[in-house]
mmCIF file of C-alpha atoms and ligand atoms in Angstrom:
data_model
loop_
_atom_site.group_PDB
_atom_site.id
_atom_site.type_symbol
_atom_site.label_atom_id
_atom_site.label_comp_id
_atom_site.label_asym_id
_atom_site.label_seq_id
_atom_site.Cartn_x
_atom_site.Cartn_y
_atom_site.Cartn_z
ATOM 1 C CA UNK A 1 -109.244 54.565 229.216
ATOM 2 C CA UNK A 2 -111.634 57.226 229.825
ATOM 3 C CA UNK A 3 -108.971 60.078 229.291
ATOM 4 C CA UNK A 4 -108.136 58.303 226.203
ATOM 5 C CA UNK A 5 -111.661 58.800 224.577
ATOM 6 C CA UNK A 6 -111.985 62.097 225.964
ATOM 7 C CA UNK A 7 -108.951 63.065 224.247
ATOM 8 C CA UNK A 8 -110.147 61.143 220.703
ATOM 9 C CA UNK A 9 -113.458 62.769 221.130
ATOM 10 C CA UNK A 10 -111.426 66.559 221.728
ATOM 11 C CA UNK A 11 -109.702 65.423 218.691
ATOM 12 C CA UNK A 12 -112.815 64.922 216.371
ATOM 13 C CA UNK A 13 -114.393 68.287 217.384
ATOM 14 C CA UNK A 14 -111.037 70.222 216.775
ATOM 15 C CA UNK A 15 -110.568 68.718 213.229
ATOM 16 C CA UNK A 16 -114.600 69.805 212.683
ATOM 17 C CA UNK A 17 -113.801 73.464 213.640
ATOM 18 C CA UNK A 18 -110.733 73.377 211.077
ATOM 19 C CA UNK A 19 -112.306 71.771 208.634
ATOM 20 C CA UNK A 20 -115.725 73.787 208.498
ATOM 21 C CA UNK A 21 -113.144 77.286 209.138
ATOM 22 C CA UNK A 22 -110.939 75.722 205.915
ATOM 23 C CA UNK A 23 -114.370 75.745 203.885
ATOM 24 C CA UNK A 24 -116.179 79.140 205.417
ATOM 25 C CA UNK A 25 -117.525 81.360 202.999
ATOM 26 C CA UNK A 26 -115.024 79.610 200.002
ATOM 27 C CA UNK A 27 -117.731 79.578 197.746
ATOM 28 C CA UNK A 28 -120.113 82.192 195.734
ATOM 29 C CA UNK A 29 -123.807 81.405 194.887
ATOM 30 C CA UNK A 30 -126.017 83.252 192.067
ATOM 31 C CA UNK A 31 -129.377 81.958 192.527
ATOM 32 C CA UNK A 32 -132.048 82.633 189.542
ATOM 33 C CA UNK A 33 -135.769 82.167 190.819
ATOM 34 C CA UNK A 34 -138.413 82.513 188.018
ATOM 35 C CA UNK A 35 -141.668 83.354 189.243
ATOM 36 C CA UNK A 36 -144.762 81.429 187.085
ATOM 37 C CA UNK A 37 -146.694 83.547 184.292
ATOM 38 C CA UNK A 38 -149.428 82.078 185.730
ATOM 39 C CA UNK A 39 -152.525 84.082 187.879
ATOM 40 C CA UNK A 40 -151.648 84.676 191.216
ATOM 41 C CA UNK A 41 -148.537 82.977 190.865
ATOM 42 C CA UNK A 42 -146.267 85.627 192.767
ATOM 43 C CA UNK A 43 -146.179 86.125 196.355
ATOM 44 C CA UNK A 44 -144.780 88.355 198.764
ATOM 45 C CA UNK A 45 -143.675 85.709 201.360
ATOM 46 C CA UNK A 46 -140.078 85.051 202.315
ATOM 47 C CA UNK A 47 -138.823 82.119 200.794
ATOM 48 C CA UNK A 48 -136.008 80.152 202.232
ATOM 49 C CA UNK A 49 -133.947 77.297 200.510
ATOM 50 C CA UNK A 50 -132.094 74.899 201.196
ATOM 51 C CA UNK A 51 -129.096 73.411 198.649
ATOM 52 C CA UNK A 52 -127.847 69.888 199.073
ATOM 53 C CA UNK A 53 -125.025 67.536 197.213
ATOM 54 C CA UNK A 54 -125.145 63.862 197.111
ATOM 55 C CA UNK A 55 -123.504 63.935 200.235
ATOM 56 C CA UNK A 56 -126.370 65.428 202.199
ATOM 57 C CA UNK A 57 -124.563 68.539 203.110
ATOM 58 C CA UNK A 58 -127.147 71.043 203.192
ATOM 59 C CA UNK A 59 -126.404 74.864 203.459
ATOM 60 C CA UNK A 60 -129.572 76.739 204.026
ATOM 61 C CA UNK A 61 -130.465 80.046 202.628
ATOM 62 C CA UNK A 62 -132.606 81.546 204.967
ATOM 63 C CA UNK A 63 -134.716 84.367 203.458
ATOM 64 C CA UNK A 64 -133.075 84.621 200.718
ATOM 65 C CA UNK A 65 -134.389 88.467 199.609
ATOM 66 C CA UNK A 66 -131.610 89.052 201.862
ATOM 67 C CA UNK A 67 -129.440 87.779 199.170
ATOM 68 C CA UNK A 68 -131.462 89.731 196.469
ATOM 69 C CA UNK A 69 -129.257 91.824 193.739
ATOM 70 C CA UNK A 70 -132.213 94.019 193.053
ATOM 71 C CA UNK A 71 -132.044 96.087 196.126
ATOM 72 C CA UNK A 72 -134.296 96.054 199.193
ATOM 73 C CA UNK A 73 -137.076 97.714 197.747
ATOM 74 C CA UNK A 74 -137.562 95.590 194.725
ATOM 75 C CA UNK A 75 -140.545 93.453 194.881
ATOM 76 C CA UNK A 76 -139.501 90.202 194.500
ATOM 77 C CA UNK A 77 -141.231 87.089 193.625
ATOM 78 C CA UNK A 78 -143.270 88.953 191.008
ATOM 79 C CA UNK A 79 -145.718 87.576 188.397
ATOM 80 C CA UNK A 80 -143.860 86.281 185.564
ATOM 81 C CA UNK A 81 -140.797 87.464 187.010
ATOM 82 C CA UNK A 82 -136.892 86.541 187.251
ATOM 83 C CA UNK A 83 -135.102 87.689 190.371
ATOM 84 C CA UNK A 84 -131.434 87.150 190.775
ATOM 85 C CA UNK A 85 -129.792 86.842 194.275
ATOM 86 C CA UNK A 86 -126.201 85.756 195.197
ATOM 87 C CA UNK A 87 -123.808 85.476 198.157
ATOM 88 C CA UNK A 88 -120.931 83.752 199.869
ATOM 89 C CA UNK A 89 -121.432 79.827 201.925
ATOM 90 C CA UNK A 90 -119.176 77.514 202.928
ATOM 91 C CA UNK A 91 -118.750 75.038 199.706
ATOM 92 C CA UNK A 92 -120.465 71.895 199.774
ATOM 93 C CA UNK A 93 -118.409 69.065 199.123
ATOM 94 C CA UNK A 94 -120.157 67.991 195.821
ATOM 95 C CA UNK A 95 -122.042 70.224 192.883
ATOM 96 C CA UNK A 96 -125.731 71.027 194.161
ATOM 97 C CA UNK A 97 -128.159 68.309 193.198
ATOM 98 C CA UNK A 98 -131.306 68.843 195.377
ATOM 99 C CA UNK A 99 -133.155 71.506 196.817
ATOM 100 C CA UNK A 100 -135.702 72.251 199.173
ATOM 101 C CA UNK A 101 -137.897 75.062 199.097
ATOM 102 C CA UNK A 102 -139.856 76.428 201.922
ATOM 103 C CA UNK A 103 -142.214 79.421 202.176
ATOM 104 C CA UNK A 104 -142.795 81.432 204.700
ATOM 105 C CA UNK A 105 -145.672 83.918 204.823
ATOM 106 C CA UNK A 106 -149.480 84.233 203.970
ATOM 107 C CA UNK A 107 -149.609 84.113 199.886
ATOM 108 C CA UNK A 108 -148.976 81.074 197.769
ATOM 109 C CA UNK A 109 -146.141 80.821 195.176
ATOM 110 C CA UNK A 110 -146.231 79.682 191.520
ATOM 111 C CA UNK A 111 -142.223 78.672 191.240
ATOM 112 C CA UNK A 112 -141.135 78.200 187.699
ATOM 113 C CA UNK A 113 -137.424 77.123 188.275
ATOM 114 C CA UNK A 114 -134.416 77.816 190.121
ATOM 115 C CA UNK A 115 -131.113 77.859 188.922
ATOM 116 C CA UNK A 116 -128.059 77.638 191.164
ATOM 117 C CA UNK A 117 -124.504 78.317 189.747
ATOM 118 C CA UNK A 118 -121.417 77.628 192.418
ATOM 119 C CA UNK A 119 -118.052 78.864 192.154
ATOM 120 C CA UNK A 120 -115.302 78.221 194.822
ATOM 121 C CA UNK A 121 -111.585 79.448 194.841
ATOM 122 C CA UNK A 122 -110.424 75.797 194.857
ATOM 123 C CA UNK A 123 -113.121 74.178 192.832
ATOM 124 C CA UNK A 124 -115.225 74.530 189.037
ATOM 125 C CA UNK A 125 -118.242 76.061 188.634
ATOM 126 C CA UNK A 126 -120.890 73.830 188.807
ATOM 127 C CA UNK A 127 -124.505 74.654 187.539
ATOM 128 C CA UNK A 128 -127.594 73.479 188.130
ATOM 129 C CA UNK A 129 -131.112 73.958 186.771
ATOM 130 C CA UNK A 130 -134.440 72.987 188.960
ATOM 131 C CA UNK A 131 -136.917 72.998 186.638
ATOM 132 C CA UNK A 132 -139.699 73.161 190.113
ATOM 133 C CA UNK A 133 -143.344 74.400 187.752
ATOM 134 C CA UNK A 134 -144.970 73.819 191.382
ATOM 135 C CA UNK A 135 -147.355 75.526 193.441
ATOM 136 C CA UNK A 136 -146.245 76.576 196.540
ATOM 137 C CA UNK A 137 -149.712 76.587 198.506
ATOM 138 C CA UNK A 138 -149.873 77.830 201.922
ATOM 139 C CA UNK A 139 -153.750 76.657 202.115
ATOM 140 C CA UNK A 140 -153.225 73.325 200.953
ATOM 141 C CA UNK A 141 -150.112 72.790 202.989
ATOM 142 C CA UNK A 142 -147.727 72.360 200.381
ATOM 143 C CA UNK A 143 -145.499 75.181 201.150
ATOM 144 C CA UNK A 144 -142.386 72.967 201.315
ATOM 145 C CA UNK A 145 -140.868 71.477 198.123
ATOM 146 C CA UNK A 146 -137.990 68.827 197.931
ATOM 147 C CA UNK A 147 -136.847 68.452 194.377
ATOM 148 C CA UNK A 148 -134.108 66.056 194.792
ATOM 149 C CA UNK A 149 -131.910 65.127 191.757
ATOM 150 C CA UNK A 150 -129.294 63.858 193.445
ATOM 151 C CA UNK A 151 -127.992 60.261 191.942
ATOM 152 C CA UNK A 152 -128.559 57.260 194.000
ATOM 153 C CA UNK A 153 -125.611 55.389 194.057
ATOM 154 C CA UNK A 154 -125.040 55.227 197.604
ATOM 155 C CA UNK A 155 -128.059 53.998 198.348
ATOM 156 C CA UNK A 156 -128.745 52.180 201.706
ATOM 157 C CA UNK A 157 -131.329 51.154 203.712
ATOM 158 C CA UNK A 158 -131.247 54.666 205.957
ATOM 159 C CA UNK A 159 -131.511 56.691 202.591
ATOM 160 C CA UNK A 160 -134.886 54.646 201.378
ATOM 161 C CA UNK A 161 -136.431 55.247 205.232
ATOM 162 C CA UNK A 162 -136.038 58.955 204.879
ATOM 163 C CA UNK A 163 -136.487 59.113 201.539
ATOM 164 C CA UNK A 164 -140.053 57.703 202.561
ATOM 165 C CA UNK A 165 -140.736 60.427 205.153
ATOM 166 C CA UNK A 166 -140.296 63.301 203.189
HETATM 167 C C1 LIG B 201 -140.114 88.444 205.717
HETATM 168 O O1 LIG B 201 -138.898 88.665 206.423
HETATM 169 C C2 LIG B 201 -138.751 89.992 206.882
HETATM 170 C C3 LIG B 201 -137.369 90.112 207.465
HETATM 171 O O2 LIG B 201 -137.029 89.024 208.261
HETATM 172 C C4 LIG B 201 -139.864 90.277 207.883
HETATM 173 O O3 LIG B 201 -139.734 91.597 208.360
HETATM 174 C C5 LIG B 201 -141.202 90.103 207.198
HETATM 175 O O4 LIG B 201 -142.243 90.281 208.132
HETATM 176 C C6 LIG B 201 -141.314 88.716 206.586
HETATM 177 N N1 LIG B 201 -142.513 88.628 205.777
HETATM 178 C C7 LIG B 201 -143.389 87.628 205.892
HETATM 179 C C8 LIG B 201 -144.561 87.672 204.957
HETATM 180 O O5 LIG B 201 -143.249 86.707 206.693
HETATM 181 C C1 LIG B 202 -130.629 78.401 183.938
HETATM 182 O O1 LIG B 202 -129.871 77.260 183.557
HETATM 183 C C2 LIG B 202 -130.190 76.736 182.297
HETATM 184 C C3 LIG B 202 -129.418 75.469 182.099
HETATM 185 O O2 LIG B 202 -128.088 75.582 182.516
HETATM 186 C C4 LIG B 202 -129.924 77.777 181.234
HETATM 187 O O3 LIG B 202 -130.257 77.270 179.990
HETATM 188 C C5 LIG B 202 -130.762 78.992 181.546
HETATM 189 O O4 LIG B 202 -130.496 79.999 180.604
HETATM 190 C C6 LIG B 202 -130.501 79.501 182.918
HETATM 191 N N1 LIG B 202 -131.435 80.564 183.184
HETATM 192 C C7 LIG B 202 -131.060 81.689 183.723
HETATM 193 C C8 LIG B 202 -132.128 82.707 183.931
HETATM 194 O O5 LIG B 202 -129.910 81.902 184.034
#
């Protein structure tokens, strides 16, 4: 009995390790950020984000100057500003349809929108435009944004709890 579940559980995990090694790096992100025309509005924190598909897949983006096509030097973020960035993920199993924003450093951000287009080897292009027009305000604690689009059709009882948190 007890071999028998270790052997389902050995099971689970190995078809995990194929199936996230199947989907590694399958997909290519460009990521517009537009920076707010507004006084103060650009920063010179890191910003990381996070993409999502109705699913709840999430693949983070952790600083994502790191994934900046203007070179390192650029100053990114800037008044007014569109900076484009790109890079391979794993593909998430749906289009993108929410995104979280977090900011990470000592000067607030004006974000105007964010734009994510996907393409996978396997898959079509799927785009998607966050139209965010929100302050990202370290002082007033607000340095985290969730701008979730996703549809609710599989909507339960555990999605309204969380839902609620955040
Ligand atoms: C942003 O990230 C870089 C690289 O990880 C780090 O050197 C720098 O101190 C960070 N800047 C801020 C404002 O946190
Ligand atoms: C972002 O996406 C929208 C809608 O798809 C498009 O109209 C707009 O031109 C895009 N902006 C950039 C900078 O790519």
């Amino acid at each position: 009995m007890e071999i028998k579940r270790l052997s389902f559980n050995l099971l689970i995990l190995f078809s995990f390790i194929i199936y996230t090694n199947a989907n590694a790096w399958d997909c290519v992100y460009s990521i517009y950020v537009e920076t707010g025309n507004v006084p103060s509005g650009g920063t010179s924190s890191n910003i990381t984000i996070f993409l999502s598909d109705n699913s709840k897949a999430q693949l983070p983006i952790v600083n994502l100057k790191d994934w900046g096509l203007m070179g390192p030097t650029h100053d990114y973020f800037g008044h007014g500003e569109v900076d484009l960035f790109a890079g391979k993920g794993p593909c998430l199993p749906g289009p993108v349809c929410s995104l979280i924003i977090v900011l990470d450093g000592y000067d607030s951000w004006y974000c105007d929108f964010i734009n994510v287009t996907t393409v996978g080897v396997a898959q079509s292009c799927s785009q998607k435009h966050f139209v965010v027009k929100k302050w990202l305000d370290v002082n007033k604690g607000s340095a985290v944004i969730l701008q979730d689009e996703c549809s609710d059709d599989d909507d339960d009882d555990d999605d309204d709890s969380l839902k609620k948190q955040v």
